[in-house]
Amino acid sequence: MMMPIPGEVKILVFLLVVAALVATWLLREEWGGRGGEGGIDFWKIVEDTVSHFLLLAMLVSAALQVIVRYLLSDTITMPWTEEFGRLVMVWGALWGAAQLQRSDDHISMSVVFDLLPPRAQLAVRLFGDLVTLGVLVPIVWYGWKSAVALDIMYTIALGIPLSVFAYPIPVAGALIVLHTISLMVRRIRGVPIRSSVITEM
């Protein structure tokens, strides 16, 4: 049976959404187009806003757990903070993986790769992209089916469907699949892939 979501959770989520939008606006200098293309990259703005929300939510839920448990345990109880913290951590980890795939920034060993001629490097990159697609497409499919099956159960403290802990797998997996296809197209066309990692000091 679905339980009502605690009011303080709704207020916290609203405040976190506002804070994430403000953080994204303050970092608007990074809104430039992808790979040297002009214009605003709207998908990057969406990804960054969601990332800011998840990061702030992890920070706030962890801080609330510590403050309530060790300083205010006699007067306030917030049993939902642990569930909320775990939820946003799962979403944050998988959302971050999808965001890294978009700019091809996942950790890689390039010692041998750097010694290869350009055409061989392209072939290796495309092979890696095909392996990524071959692994992720079934994960997305079965992850979606598993998440839908959990829609009938609810979390204890938050009162939300248990499936929200499972949906990050198909959602982030699908984003990684789309980003991988985009990377393959850009590689074949010879479009440079700009890293999202800040290298300037």
PDB file of C-alpha atoms in Angstrom:
ATOM      1  CA  MET A   1       0.000   0.000   0.000  1.00  0.00           C
ATOM      2  CA  MET A   2       1.314   3.428  -0.951  1.00  0.00           C
ATOM      3  CA  MET A   3       2.165   5.695   1.974  1.00  0.00           C
ATOM      4  CA  PRO A   4       2.033   9.487   1.715  1.00  0.00           C
ATOM      5  CA  ILE A   5       5.379  11.116   0.970  1.00  0.00           C
ATOM      6  CA  PRO A   6       6.502  13.123   4.029  1.00  0.00           C
ATOM      7  CA  GLY A   7       5.881  16.840   3.640  1.00  0.00           C
ATOM      8  CA  GLU A   8       9.449  17.762   4.520  1.00  0.00           C
ATOM      9  CA  VAL A   9      10.676  15.597   1.618  1.00  0.00           C
ATOM     10  CA  LYS A  10       8.486  17.536  -0.824  1.00  0.00           C
ATOM     11  CA  ILE A  11       9.784  20.846   0.534  1.00  0.00           C
ATOM     12  CA  LEU A  12      13.395  19.607   0.390  1.00  0.00           C
ATOM     13  CA  VAL A  13      13.041  18.400  -3.207  1.00  0.00           C
ATOM     14  CA  PHE A  14      11.529  21.755  -4.231  1.00  0.00           C
ATOM     15  CA  LEU A  15      14.391  23.672  -2.591  1.00  0.00           C
ATOM     16  CA  LEU A  16      16.959  21.351  -4.183  1.00  0.00           C
ATOM     17  CA  VAL A  17      15.426  21.852  -7.633  1.00  0.00           C
ATOM     18  CA  VAL A  18      15.638  25.627  -7.174  1.00  0.00           C
ATOM     19  CA  ALA A  19      19.247  25.337  -5.942  1.00  0.00           C
ATOM     20  CA  ALA A  20      20.169  23.110  -8.919  1.00  0.00           C
ATOM     21  CA  LEU A  21      18.665  25.612 -11.374  1.00  0.00           C
ATOM     22  CA  VAL A  22      20.587  28.437  -9.713  1.00  0.00           C
ATOM     23  CA  ALA A  23      23.837  26.423  -9.807  1.00  0.00           C
ATOM     24  CA  THR A  24      23.315  25.658 -13.494  1.00  0.00           C
ATOM     25  CA  TRP A  25      22.631  29.325 -14.222  1.00  0.00           C
ATOM     26  CA  LEU A  26      25.766  30.404 -12.353  1.00  0.00           C
ATOM     27  CA  LEU A  27      27.810  27.992 -14.496  1.00  0.00           C
ATOM     28  CA  ARG A  28      26.220  29.160 -17.766  1.00  0.00           C
ATOM     29  CA  GLU A  29      29.633  29.952 -19.288  1.00  0.00           C
ATOM     30  CA  GLU A  30      29.937  26.197 -19.915  1.00  0.00           C
ATOM     31  CA  TRP A  31      26.768  26.084 -22.061  1.00  0.00           C
ATOM     32  CA  GLY A  32      28.703  26.309 -25.321  1.00  0.00           C
ATOM     33  CA  GLY A  33      28.109  23.993 -28.253  1.00  0.00           C
ATOM     34  CA  ARG A  34      29.606  20.522 -28.447  1.00  0.00           C
ATOM     35  CA  GLY A  35      32.886  19.846 -30.185  1.00  0.00           C
ATOM     36  CA  GLY A  36      33.496  23.391 -31.346  1.00  0.00           C
ATOM     37  CA  GLU A  37      30.021  23.809 -32.807  1.00  0.00           C
ATOM     38  CA  GLY A  38      28.432  27.168 -32.097  1.00  0.00           C
ATOM     39  CA  GLY A  39      25.264  27.773 -30.117  1.00  0.00           C
ATOM     40  CA  ILE A  40      23.912  26.524 -26.825  1.00  0.00           C
ATOM     41  CA  ASP A  41      23.973  22.823 -26.044  1.00  0.00           C
ATOM     42  CA  PHE A  42      20.566  22.383 -24.394  1.00  0.00           C
ATOM     43  CA  TRP A  43      21.073  18.720 -23.522  1.00  0.00           C
ATOM     44  CA  LYS A  44      24.213  19.649 -21.569  1.00  0.00           C
ATOM     45  CA  ILE A  45      22.139  22.155 -19.603  1.00  0.00           C
ATOM     46  CA  VAL A  46      19.608  19.422 -18.738  1.00  0.00           C
ATOM     47  CA  GLU A  47      22.351  16.957 -17.782  1.00  0.00           C
ATOM     48  CA  ASP A  48      24.143  19.535 -15.658  1.00  0.00           C
ATOM     49  CA  THR A  49      20.962  20.592 -13.861  1.00  0.00           C
ATOM     50  CA  VAL A  50      20.097  16.998 -12.987  1.00  0.00           C
ATOM     51  CA  SER A  51      23.694  16.407 -11.856  1.00  0.00           C
ATOM     52  CA  HIS A  52      23.611  19.490  -9.639  1.00  0.00           C
ATOM     53  CA  PHE A  53      20.312  18.370  -8.127  1.00  0.00           C
ATOM     54  CA  LEU A  54      21.624  14.864  -7.364  1.00  0.00           C
ATOM     55  CA  LEU A  55      24.894  16.129  -5.918  1.00  0.00           C
ATOM     56  CA  LEU A  56      23.156  18.681  -3.705  1.00  0.00           C
ATOM     57  CA  ALA A  57      20.604  16.068  -2.629  1.00  0.00           C
ATOM     58  CA  MET A  58      23.374  13.663  -1.575  1.00  0.00           C
ATOM     59  CA  LEU A  59      25.136  16.406   0.360  1.00  0.00           C
ATOM     60  CA  VAL A  60      21.991  17.645   2.105  1.00  0.00           C
ATOM     61  CA  SER A  61      20.661  14.179   2.983  1.00  0.00           C
ATOM     62  CA  ALA A  62      24.026  13.149   4.465  1.00  0.00           C
ATOM     63  CA  ALA A  63      24.238  16.399   6.443  1.00  0.00           C
ATOM     64  CA  LEU A  64      20.678  15.966   7.732  1.00  0.00           C
ATOM     65  CA  GLN A  65      21.430  12.403   8.836  1.00  0.00           C
ATOM     66  CA  VAL A  66      24.430  13.531  10.870  1.00  0.00           C
ATOM     67  CA  ILE A  67      22.764  16.615  12.342  1.00  0.00           C
ATOM     68  CA  VAL A  68      19.527  14.874  13.295  1.00  0.00           C
ATOM     69  CA  ARG A  69      21.232  11.740  14.643  1.00  0.00           C
ATOM     70  CA  TYR A  70      23.930  13.411  16.738  1.00  0.00           C
ATOM     71  CA  LEU A  71      22.579  16.853  17.602  1.00  0.00           C
ATOM     72  CA  LEU A  72      18.781  16.792  17.460  1.00  0.00           C
ATOM     73  CA  SER A  73      17.894  13.154  18.111  1.00  0.00           C
ATOM     74  CA  ASP A  74      15.808  14.050  21.195  1.00  0.00           C
ATOM     75  CA  THR A  75      13.562  16.491  19.345  1.00  0.00           C
ATOM     76  CA  ILE A  76      13.487  15.590  15.615  1.00  0.00           C
ATOM     77  CA  THR A  77      13.178  12.336  13.712  1.00  0.00           C
ATOM     78  CA  MET A  78      13.798  12.059   9.984  1.00  0.00           C
ATOM     79  CA  PRO A  79      13.788   8.352   9.129  1.00  0.00           C
ATOM     80  CA  TRP A  80      13.588   9.075   5.391  1.00  0.00           C
ATOM     81  CA  THR A  81      17.041  10.658   5.084  1.00  0.00           C
ATOM     82  CA  GLU A  82      18.860   7.335   4.684  1.00  0.00           C
ATOM     83  CA  GLU A  83      16.487   6.097   1.959  1.00  0.00           C
ATOM     84  CA  PHE A  84      16.607   9.442   0.190  1.00  0.00           C
ATOM     85  CA  GLY A  85      20.403   9.529   0.368  1.00  0.00           C
ATOM     86  CA  ARG A  86      20.713   6.029  -1.091  1.00  0.00           C
ATOM     87  CA  LEU A  87      18.215   6.845  -3.830  1.00  0.00           C
ATOM     88  CA  VAL A  88      20.016   9.958  -5.044  1.00  0.00           C
ATOM     89  CA  MET A  89      23.391   8.204  -4.768  1.00  0.00           C
ATOM     90  CA  VAL A  90      22.229   5.408  -7.095  1.00  0.00           C
ATOM     91  CA  TRP A  91      20.790   7.905  -9.558  1.00  0.00           C
ATOM     92  CA  GLY A  92      23.882  10.118  -9.270  1.00  0.00           C
ATOM     93  CA  ALA A  93      26.347   7.315  -9.997  1.00  0.00           C
ATOM     94  CA  LEU A  94      24.514   6.073 -13.074  1.00  0.00           C
ATOM     95  CA  TRP A  95      23.596   9.542 -14.340  1.00  0.00           C
ATOM     96  CA  GLY A  96      27.261  10.512 -14.002  1.00  0.00           C
ATOM     97  CA  ALA A  97      28.284   7.475 -16.061  1.00  0.00           C
ATOM     98  CA  ALA A  98      25.910   8.552 -18.825  1.00  0.00           C
ATOM     99  CA  GLN A  99      27.195  12.116 -18.693  1.00  0.00           C
ATOM    100  CA  LEU A 100      30.807  10.923 -18.984  1.00  0.00           C
ATOM    101  CA  GLN A 101      29.938   8.741 -21.980  1.00  0.00           C
ATOM    102  CA  ARG A 102      28.543  11.770 -23.787  1.00  0.00           C
ATOM    103  CA  SER A 103      31.985  13.395 -23.953  1.00  0.00           C
ATOM    104  CA  ASP A 104      33.933  10.106 -24.044  1.00  0.00           C
ATOM    105  CA  ASP A 105      35.532  10.842 -20.668  1.00  0.00           C
ATOM    106  CA  HIS A 106      35.430   7.393 -19.060  1.00  0.00           C
ATOM    107  CA  ILE A 107      38.744   6.134 -17.702  1.00  0.00           C
ATOM    108  CA  SER A 108      40.781   4.341 -20.354  1.00  0.00           C
ATOM    109  CA  MET A 109      44.278   2.927 -20.784  1.00  0.00           C
ATOM    110  CA  SER A 110      45.815   4.489 -23.870  1.00  0.00           C
ATOM    111  CA  VAL A 111      49.478   3.422 -23.754  1.00  0.00           C
ATOM    112  CA  VAL A 112      49.204   0.966 -26.666  1.00  0.00           C
ATOM    113  CA  PHE A 113      46.340   2.885 -28.305  1.00  0.00           C
ATOM    114  CA  ASP A 114      48.500   6.013 -28.655  1.00  0.00           C
ATOM    115  CA  LEU A 115      51.115   4.050 -30.625  1.00  0.00           C
ATOM    116  CA  LEU A 116      48.617   2.952 -33.288  1.00  0.00           C
ATOM    117  CA  PRO A 117      48.160   4.782 -36.611  1.00  0.00           C
ATOM    118  CA  PRO A 118      45.030   6.973 -36.900  1.00  0.00           C
ATOM    119  CA  ARG A 119      42.971   4.459 -38.913  1.00  0.00           C
ATOM    120  CA  ALA A 120      43.738   1.685 -36.425  1.00  0.00           C
ATOM    121  CA  GLN A 121      42.819   4.016 -33.541  1.00  0.00           C
ATOM    122  CA  LEU A 122      39.469   4.694 -35.218  1.00  0.00           C
ATOM    123  CA  ALA A 123      38.878   0.958 -35.687  1.00  0.00           C
ATOM    124  CA  VAL A 124      39.689   0.260 -32.014  1.00  0.00           C
ATOM    125  CA  ARG A 125      37.382   3.063 -30.854  1.00  0.00           C
ATOM    126  CA  LEU A 126      34.519   1.852 -33.040  1.00  0.00           C
ATOM    127  CA  PHE A 127      35.026  -1.736 -31.863  1.00  0.00           C
ATOM    128  CA  GLY A 128      34.856  -0.529 -28.253  1.00  0.00           C
ATOM    129  CA  ASP A 129      31.668   1.378 -29.044  1.00  0.00           C
ATOM    130  CA  LEU A 130      30.108  -1.746 -30.580  1.00  0.00           C
ATOM    131  CA  VAL A 131      31.025  -3.793 -27.500  1.00  0.00           C
ATOM    132  CA  THR A 132      29.450  -1.102 -25.300  1.00  0.00           C
ATOM    133  CA  LEU A 133      26.240  -1.275 -27.333  1.00  0.00           C
ATOM    134  CA  GLY A 134      26.238  -5.077 -27.300  1.00  0.00           C
ATOM    135  CA  VAL A 135      26.499  -5.144 -23.513  1.00  0.00           C
ATOM    136  CA  LEU A 136      24.148  -2.268 -22.710  1.00  0.00           C
ATOM    137  CA  VAL A 137      21.177  -2.976 -24.975  1.00  0.00           C
ATOM    138  CA  PRO A 138      20.221  -6.195 -23.088  1.00  0.00           C
ATOM    139  CA  ILE A 139      20.915  -4.489 -19.753  1.00  0.00           C
ATOM    140  CA  VAL A 140      18.538  -1.655 -20.672  1.00  0.00           C
ATOM    141  CA  TRP A 141      15.843  -4.097 -21.804  1.00  0.00           C
ATOM    142  CA  TYR A 142      15.987  -6.381 -18.762  1.00  0.00           C
ATOM    143  CA  GLY A 143      16.574  -3.453 -16.423  1.00  0.00           C
ATOM    144  CA  TRP A 144      13.347  -1.855 -17.641  1.00  0.00           C
ATOM    145  CA  LYS A 145      11.401  -5.085 -17.182  1.00  0.00           C
ATOM    146  CA  SER A 146      12.797  -5.507 -13.658  1.00  0.00           C
ATOM    147  CA  ALA A 147      12.013  -1.915 -12.723  1.00  0.00           C
ATOM    148  CA  VAL A 148       8.418  -2.190 -13.945  1.00  0.00           C
ATOM    149  CA  ALA A 149       7.993  -5.378 -11.885  1.00  0.00           C
ATOM    150  CA  LEU A 150       8.952  -3.427  -8.746  1.00  0.00           C
ATOM    151  CA  ASP A 151       6.240  -0.784  -9.268  1.00  0.00           C
ATOM    152  CA  ILE A 152       3.906  -2.682  -6.936  1.00  0.00           C
ATOM    153  CA  MET A 153       6.194  -2.386  -3.870  1.00  0.00           C
ATOM    154  CA  TYR A 154       6.879   0.783  -1.890  1.00  0.00           C
ATOM    155  CA  THR A 155       9.750   2.040   0.230  1.00  0.00           C
ATOM    156  CA  ILE A 156       9.221   2.129   3.984  1.00  0.00           C
ATOM    157  CA  ALA A 157      10.229   5.682   4.875  1.00  0.00           C
ATOM    158  CA  LEU A 158       9.635   7.668   1.676  1.00  0.00           C
ATOM    159  CA  GLY A 159       6.458   5.897   0.570  1.00  0.00           C
ATOM    160  CA  ILE A 160       7.476   5.865  -3.097  1.00  0.00           C
ATOM    161  CA  PRO A 161       7.562   2.874  -5.478  1.00  0.00           C
ATOM    162  CA  LEU A 162      10.613   0.671  -4.952  1.00  0.00           C
ATOM    163  CA  SER A 163      11.146   0.798  -8.700  1.00  0.00           C
ATOM    164  CA  VAL A 164      12.711   4.276  -8.419  1.00  0.00           C
ATOM    165  CA  PHE A 165      15.828   2.474  -7.183  1.00  0.00           C
ATOM    166  CA  ALA A 166      15.810   0.262 -10.315  1.00  0.00           C
ATOM    167  CA  TYR A 167      14.905   2.786 -13.025  1.00  0.00           C
ATOM    168  CA  PRO A 168      18.391   4.380 -13.054  1.00  0.00           C
ATOM    169  CA  ILE A 169      19.725   1.265 -14.811  1.00  0.00           C
ATOM    170  CA  PRO A 170      17.500   1.418 -17.916  1.00  0.00           C
ATOM    171  CA  VAL A 171      17.384   5.232 -17.995  1.00  0.00           C
ATOM    172  CA  ALA A 172      21.144   5.760 -17.700  1.00  0.00           C
ATOM    173  CA  GLY A 173      21.795   2.720 -19.887  1.00  0.00           C
ATOM    174  CA  ALA A 174      19.580   4.115 -22.639  1.00  0.00           C
ATOM    175  CA  LEU A 175      21.369   7.474 -22.413  1.00  0.00           C
ATOM    176  CA  ILE A 176      24.737   5.724 -22.670  1.00  0.00           C
ATOM    177  CA  VAL A 177      23.491   3.826 -25.737  1.00  0.00           C
ATOM    178  CA  LEU A 178      22.386   7.089 -27.387  1.00  0.00           C
ATOM    179  CA  HIS A 179      25.636   8.832 -26.479  1.00  0.00           C
ATOM    180  CA  THR A 180      27.645   5.873 -27.821  1.00  0.00           C
ATOM    181  CA  ILE A 181      25.810   6.009 -31.148  1.00  0.00           C
ATOM    182  CA  SER A 182      26.464   9.752 -31.274  1.00  0.00           C
ATOM    183  CA  LEU A 183      30.161   9.144 -30.532  1.00  0.00           C
ATOM    184  CA  MET A 184      30.354   6.572 -33.335  1.00  0.00           C
ATOM    185  CA  VAL A 185      28.803   8.991 -35.832  1.00  0.00           C
ATOM    186  CA  ARG A 186      31.188  11.771 -34.797  1.00  0.00           C
ATOM    187  CA  ARG A 187      34.188   9.448 -34.985  1.00  0.00           C
ATOM    188  CA  ILE A 188      33.261   8.281 -38.500  1.00  0.00           C
ATOM    189  CA  ARG A 189      32.661  11.859 -39.667  1.00  0.00           C
ATOM    190  CA  GLY A 190      35.956  13.000 -38.108  1.00  0.00           C
ATOM    191  CA  VAL A 191      34.282  15.514 -35.783  1.00  0.00           C
ATOM    192  CA  PRO A 192      36.517  16.238 -32.763  1.00  0.00           C
ATOM    193  CA  ILE A 193      35.089  15.090 -29.431  1.00  0.00           C
ATOM    194  CA  ARG A 194      35.575  17.762 -26.801  1.00  0.00           C
ATOM    195  CA  SER A 195      36.232  16.528 -23.271  1.00  0.00           C
ATOM    196  CA  SER A 196      34.060  17.929 -20.499  1.00  0.00           C
ATOM    197  CA  VAL A 197      36.953  17.664 -18.039  1.00  0.00           C
ATOM    198  CA  ILE A 198      38.399  21.055 -17.137  1.00  0.00           C
ATOM    199  CA  THR A 199      42.120  20.952 -17.861  1.00  0.00           C
ATOM    200  CA  GLU A 200      42.990  24.629 -17.560  1.00  0.00           C
ATOM    201  CA  MET A 201      44.247  25.927 -14.221  1.00  0.00           C
TER     202      MET A 201
END
